[in-house]
Coordinates of C-alpha atoms in Angstrom, one line a residue:
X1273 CA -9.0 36.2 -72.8
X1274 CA -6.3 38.4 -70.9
X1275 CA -2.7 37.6 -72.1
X1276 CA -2.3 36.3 -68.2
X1277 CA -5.2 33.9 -69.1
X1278 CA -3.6 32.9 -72.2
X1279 CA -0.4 31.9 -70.9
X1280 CA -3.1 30.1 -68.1
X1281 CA -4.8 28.3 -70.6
X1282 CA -1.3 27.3 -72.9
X1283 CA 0.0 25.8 -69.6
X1284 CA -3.1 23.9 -68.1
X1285 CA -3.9 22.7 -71.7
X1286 CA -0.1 21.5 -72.4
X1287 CA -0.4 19.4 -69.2
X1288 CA -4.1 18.1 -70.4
X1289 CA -2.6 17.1 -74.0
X1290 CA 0.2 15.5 -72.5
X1291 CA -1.6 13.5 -69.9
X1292 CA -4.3 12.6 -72.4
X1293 CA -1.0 11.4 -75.0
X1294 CA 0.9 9.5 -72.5
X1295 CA -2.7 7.7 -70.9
X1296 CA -3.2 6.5 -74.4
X1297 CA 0.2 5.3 -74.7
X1298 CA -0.2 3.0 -71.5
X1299 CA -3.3 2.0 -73.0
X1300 CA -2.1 0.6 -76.8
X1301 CA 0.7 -1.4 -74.7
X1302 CA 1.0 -4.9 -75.4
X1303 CA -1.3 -6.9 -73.3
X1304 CA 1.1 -8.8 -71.2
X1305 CA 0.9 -9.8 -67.6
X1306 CA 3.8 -7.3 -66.8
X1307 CA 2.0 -4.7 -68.2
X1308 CA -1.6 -4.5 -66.7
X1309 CA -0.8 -2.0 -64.4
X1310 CA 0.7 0.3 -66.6
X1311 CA -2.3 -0.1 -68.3
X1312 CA -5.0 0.1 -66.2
X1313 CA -2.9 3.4 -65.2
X1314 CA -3.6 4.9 -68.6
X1315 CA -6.8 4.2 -67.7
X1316 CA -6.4 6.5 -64.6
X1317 CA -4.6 8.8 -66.3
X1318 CA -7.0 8.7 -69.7
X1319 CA -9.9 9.7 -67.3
X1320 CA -8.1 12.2 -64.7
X1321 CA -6.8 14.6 -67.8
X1322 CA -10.3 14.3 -69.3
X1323 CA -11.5 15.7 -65.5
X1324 CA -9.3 18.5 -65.9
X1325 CA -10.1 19.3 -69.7
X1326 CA -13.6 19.8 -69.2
X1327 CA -12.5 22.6 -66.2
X1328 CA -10.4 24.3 -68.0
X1329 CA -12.7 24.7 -71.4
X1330 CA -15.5 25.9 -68.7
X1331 CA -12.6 28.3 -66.9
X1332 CA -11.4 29.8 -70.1
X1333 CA -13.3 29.6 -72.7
X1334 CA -16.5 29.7 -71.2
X1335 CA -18.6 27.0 -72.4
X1336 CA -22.2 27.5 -72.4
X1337 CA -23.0 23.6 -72.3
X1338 CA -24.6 22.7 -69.2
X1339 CA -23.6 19.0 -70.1
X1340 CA -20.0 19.4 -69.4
X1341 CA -20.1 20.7 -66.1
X1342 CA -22.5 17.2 -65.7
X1343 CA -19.8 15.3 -67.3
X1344 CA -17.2 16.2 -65.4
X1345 CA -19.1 15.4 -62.1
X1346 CA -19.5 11.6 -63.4
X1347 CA -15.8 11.6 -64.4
X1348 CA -15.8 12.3 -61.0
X1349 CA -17.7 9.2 -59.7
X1350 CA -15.4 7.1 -62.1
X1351 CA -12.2 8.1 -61.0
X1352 CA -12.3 6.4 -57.2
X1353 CA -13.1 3.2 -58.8
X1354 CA -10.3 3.2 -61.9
X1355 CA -7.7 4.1 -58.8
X1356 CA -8.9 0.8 -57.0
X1357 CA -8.6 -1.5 -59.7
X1358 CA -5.2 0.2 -60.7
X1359 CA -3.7 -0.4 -57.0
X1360 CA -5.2 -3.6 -57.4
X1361 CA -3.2 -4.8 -60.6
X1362 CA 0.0 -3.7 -59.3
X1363 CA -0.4 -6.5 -56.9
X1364 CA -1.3 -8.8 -60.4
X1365 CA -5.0 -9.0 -58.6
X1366 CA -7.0 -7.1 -60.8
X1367 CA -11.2 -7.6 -59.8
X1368 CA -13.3 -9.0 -62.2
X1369 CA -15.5 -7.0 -64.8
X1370 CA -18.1 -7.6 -62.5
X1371 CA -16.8 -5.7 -59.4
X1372 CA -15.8 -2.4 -62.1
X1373 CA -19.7 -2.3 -63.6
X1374 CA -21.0 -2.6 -60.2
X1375 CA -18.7 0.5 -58.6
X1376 CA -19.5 1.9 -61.7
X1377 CA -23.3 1.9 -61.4
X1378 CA -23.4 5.7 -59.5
X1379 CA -21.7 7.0 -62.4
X1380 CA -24.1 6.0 -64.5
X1381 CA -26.7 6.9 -62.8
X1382 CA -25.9 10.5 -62.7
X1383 CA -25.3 10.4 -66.1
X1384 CA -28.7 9.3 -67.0
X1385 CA -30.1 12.3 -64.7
X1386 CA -27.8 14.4 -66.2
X1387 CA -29.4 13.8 -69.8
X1388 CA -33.0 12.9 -68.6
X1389 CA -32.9 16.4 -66.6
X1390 CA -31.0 18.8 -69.3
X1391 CA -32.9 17.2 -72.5
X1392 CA -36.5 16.3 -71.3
X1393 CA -37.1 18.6 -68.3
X1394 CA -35.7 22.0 -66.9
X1395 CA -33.5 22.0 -63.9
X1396 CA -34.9 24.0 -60.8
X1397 CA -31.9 27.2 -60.9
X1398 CA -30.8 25.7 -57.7
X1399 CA -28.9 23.3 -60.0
X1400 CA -27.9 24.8 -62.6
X1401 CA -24.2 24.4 -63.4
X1402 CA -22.0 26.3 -60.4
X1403 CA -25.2 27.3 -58.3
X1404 CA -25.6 26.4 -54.7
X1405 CA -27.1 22.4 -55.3
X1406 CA -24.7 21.8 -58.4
X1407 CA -21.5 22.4 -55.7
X1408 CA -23.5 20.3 -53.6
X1409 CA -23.5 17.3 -56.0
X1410 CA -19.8 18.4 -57.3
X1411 CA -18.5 18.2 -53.3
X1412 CA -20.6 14.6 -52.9
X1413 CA -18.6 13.2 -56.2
X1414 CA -15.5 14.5 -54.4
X1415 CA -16.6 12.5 -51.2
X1416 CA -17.3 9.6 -53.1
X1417 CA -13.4 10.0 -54.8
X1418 CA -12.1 10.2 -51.2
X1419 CA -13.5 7.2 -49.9
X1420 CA -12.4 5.8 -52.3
X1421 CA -8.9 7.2 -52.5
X1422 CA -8.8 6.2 -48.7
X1423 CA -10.0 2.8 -49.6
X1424 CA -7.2 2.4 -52.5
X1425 CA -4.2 3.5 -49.6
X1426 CA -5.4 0.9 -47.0
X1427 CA -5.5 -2.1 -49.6
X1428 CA -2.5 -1.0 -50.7
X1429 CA -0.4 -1.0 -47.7
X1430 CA -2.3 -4.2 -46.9
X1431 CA -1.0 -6.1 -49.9
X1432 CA 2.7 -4.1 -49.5
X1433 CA 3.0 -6.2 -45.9
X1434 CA 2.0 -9.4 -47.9
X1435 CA 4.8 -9.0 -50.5
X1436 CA 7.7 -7.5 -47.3
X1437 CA 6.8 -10.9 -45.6
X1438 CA 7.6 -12.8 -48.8
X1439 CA 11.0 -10.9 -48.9
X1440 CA 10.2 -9.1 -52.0
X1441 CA 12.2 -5.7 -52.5
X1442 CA 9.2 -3.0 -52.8
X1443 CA 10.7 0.6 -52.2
X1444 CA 10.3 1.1 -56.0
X1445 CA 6.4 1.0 -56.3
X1446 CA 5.9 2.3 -52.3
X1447 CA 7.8 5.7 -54.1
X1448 CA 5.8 5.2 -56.4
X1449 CA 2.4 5.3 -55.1
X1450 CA 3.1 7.2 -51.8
X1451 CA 3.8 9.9 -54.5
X1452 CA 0.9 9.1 -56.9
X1453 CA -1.5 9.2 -53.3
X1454 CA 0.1 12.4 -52.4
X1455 CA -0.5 14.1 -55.9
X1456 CA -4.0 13.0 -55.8
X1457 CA -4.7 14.4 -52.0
X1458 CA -3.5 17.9 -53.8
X1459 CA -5.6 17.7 -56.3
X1460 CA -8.9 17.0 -54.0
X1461 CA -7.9 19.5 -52.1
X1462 CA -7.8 22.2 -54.8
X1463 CA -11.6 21.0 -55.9
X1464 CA -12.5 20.9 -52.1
X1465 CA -11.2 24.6 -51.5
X1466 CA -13.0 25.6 -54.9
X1467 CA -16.2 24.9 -53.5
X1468 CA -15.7 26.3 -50.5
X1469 CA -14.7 29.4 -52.2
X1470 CA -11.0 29.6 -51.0
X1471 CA -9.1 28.8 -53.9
X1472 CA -9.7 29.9 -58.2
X1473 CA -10.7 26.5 -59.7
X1474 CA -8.0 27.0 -62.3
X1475 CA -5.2 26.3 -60.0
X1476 CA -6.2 22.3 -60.3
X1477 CA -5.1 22.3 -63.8
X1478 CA -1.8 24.2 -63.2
X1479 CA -1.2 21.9 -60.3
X1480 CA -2.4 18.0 -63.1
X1481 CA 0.1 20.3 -65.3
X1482 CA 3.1 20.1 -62.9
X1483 CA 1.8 16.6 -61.8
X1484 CA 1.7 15.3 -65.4
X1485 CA 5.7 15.9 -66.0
X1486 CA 6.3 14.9 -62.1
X1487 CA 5.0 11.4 -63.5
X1488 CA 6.5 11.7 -66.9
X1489 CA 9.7 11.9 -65.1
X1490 CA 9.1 9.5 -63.0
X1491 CA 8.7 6.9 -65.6
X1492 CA 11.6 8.3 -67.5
X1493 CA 14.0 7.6 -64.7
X1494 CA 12.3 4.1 -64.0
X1495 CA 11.8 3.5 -67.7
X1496 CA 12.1 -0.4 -66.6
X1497 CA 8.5 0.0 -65.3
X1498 CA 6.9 0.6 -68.5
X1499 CA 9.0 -2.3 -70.2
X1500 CA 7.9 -4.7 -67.6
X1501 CA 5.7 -3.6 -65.4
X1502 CA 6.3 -3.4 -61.4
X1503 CA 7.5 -6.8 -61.4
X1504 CA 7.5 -7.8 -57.7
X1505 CA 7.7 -10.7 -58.3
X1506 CA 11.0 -10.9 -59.1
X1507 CA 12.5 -8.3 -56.8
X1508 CA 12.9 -10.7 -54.1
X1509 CA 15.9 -9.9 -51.8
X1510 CA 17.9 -12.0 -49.2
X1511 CA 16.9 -10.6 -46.2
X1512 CA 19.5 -13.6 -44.1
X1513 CA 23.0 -13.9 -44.6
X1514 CA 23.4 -17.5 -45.6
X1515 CA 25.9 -18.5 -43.0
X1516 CA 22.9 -17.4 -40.4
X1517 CA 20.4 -20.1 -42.8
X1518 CA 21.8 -23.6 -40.7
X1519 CA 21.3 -21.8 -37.7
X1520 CA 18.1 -20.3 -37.9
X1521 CA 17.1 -24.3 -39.3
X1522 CA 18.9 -26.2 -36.6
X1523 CA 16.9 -23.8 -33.4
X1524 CA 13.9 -24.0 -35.3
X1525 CA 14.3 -27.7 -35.6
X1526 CA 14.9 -27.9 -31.6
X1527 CA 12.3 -25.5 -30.3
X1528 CA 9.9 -28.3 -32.6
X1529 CA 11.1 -31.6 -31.2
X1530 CA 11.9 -30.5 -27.7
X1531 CA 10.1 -27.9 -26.8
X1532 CA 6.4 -28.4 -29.0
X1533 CA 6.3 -24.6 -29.8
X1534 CA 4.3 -24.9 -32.0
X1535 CA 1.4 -27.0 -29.5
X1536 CA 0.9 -23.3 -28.2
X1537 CA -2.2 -21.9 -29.6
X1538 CA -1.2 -18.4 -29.0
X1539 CA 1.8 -18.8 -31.1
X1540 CA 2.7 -15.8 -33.6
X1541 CA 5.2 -15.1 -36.6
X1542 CA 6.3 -12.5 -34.1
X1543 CA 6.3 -14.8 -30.6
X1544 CA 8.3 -17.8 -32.7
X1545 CA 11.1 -15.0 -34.3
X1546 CA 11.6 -13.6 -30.8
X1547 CA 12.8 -17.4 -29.2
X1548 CA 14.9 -17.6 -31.9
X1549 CA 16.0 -14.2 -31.7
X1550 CA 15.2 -13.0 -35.3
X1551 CA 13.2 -10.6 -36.9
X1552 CA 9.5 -11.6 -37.7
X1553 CA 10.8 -10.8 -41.6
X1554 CA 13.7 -12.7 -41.6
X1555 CA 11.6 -15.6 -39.9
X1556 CA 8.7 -14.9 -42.5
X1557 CA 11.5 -14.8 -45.2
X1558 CA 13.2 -18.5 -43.8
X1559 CA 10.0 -20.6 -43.8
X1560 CA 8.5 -19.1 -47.8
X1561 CA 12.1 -19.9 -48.9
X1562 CA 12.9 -22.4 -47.0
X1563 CA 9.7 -24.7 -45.5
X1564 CA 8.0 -24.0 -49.3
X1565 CA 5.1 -22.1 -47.5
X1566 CA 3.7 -19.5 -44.9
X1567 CA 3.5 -19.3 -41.6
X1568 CA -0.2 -20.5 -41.1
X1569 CA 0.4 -23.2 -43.5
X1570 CA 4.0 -24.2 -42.0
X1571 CA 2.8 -24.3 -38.5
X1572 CA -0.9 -25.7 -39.4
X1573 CA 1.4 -28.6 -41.0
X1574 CA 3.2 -29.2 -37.6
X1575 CA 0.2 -29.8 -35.8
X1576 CA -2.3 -32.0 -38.1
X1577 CA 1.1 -34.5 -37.9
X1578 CA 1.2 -34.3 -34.0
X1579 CA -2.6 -34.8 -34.5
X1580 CA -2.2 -37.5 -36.4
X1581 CA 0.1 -39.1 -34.1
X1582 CA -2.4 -38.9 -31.3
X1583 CA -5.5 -40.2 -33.6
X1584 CA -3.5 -43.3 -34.1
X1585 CA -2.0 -43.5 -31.0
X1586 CA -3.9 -47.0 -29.0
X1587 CA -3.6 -44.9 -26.0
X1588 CA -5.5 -42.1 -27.5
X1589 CA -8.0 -43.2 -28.8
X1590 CA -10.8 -42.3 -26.1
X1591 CA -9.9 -38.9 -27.1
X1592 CA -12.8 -36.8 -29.2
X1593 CA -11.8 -35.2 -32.6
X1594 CA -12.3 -31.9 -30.5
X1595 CA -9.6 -32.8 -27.8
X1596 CA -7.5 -34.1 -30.2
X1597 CA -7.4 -30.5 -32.1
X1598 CA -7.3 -28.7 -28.7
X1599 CA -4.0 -31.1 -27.7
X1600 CA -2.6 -30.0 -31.1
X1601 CA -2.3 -26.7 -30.8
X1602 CA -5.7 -25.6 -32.9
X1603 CA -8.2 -23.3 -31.3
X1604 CA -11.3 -24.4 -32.9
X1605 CA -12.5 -27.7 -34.5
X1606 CA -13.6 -26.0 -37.4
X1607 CA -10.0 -25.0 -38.4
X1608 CA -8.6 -28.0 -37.0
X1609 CA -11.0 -29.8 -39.8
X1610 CA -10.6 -27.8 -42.6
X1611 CA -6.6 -27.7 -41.9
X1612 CA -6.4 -31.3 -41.5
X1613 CA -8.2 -31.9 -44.5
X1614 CA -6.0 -29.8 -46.5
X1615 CA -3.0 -31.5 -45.3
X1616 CA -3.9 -35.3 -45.2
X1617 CA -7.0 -35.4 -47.8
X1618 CA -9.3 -36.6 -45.7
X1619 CA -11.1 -35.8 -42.5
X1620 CA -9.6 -36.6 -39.4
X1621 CA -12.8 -39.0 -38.3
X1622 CA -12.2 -41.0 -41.8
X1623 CA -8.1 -40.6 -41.0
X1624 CA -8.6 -42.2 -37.3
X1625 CA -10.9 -45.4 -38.9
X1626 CA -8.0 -45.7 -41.8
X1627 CA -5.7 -46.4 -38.7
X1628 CA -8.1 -48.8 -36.8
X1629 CA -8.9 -50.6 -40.1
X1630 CA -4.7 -51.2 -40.4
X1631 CA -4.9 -52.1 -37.2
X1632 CA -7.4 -54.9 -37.7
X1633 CA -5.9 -56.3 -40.8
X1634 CA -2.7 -56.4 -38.6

């Protein structure tokens, strides 16, 4: 090599080492709750340095064996999935064995053609390592990391509302994995251009160098992280000023018993914070501290006890089960059953012959 390539190959390979050193750290970490998503990160990490390895020994050192360009195309098809699970156990939700084998099966599956077509039969040219059908498998495994990326970034902001509406302080892991996402876009990018013939494959590894000590700093400055994990769950923060608390209560408490808000069946988190002129967070935030629950439970509560009042109400009872739900504020019977249920015990049909059985003993 050129002493330009050298001091190539010394930087791209310090990055490697080090991402391949601090994956394994995350990966020998005590298994703890905290800690899952650190290490299902190694993981990540483990399997994205490996990625880069195999480009850089083909880039530099020239490696005749077909089977690491092959290689490098399944770490491909595993890195979308690893990324999922690992946004997943930030959010201590991390999928079953099950749903990693099966996004796991394509993988696989190029890995057997890989070794069935290199060892038992001789590839047509056209896919031989950087011809025309090899870039066209090596852009499809990008695809299939994009999709996947993609997929990763809209669960993710999906389960970030969840834990804003609980009043959980998140800016620390949204840095977090805004960056992480960002990083990862880059280095797409740099394979995507590759193929296309605009950009030197080596610049990936200079760029997973740069991004290696980006993280490394990152979780030097946060060293909290590795100790115990993202913990959300204990990063809630008051979003009301408790002097506004009795307030908020006492016009809730009103717009119930005078007004039947909650009778409307269009009503929203967003409709309810407006008449009491709050934010929908703040509201959110009042009824999980406050009422012990959510808003679809807390408002699903309101009504099967106005419903129950009507089911035993002697001037009621001509009323169906469906108009009963429809008075109270449901949309459909099926919700109204399976809400009622979950409330009372029992279904409302057996709830309204409880009531005339009273009656009669009466």
């Amino acid at each position: 090599m050129y002493q330009f390539d050298s001091l190539f190959a010394a930087f791209a390979s310090l990055g490697i080492a080090n991402g391949l050193l601090f994956g394994g750290y995350l990966l020998r970490q005590a298994r703890s709750v905290p800690q899952d998503s650190n290490r299902y990160l190694g993981w990540f990490i483990f399997l994205l340095s490996l990625r880069f390895a195999i480009t850089t020994v083909h880039y530099f050192y020239r490696s005749p064996l077909a089977d690491w360009a092959d290689w490098g195309l399944v770490l491909n098809l595993c890195l979308g999935p690893s990324f999922v699970v690992y946004v997943l156990s930030v959010f201590k939700t991390p999928p079953a064995r099950a749903f990693f084998r099966l996004h796991l099966i394509p993988a696989l599956v190029l890995l057997g053609l890989s070794l069935l077509g290199r060892r038992v039969f001789s590839p047509a040219p056209f896919f031989e390592p950087f011809n025309d059908g090899w870039f066209l498998i090596n852009q499809l495994t990008l695809l299939h990391w994009i999709l996947y990326l993609v997929y990763g970034y809209r669960l993710f902001l999906s389960e970030l509302a969840k834990k804003r509406a609980e009043g959980i302080d998140t800016r620390k892991v949204q840095q977090w994995m805004f960056g992480l996402l960002f990083f990862l876009s880059v280095l797409i990018l740099g394979y995507s251009f590759n193929n296309a013939k605009l950009l030197c494959v080596i610049f990936c590894p200079l760029f997973y160098t740069i991004i290696v000590y980006a993280i490394l700093a990152f979780f030097i400055k946060n060293s909290a992280l590795l100790q115990k994990g993202y913990g959300l769950e204990g990063n809630k923060v008051s979003v009301l000023k408790s002097e506004k608390i009795p307030q908020i209560r006492e016009n809730l408490q009103k717009l119930l018993a005078e007004k039947g808000v909650f009778l409307n069946p269009e009503l929203t988190l967003d409709k309810l914070a407006q008449q009491l002129d709050i934010s929908p967070h703040a509201l959110s935030h009042y009824i999980n501290t406050y009422e012990g629950s959510n808003f679809s439970d807390w408002l699903n509560r309101h009504r099967v006890e106005y419903a129950c009042y009507l089911l035993l109400d002697p001037q009621c009872t001509h009323l169906k089960i469906a108009a009963v739900a429809f008075d109270s504020g449901f949309n459909t019977l099926s919700v109204f059953n399976v809400a009622f249920k979950k409330v009372m015990g029992v279904t409302p049909s057996a709830f309204r012959r409880m009531g005339d059985l009273g009656t009669m003993k009466k």
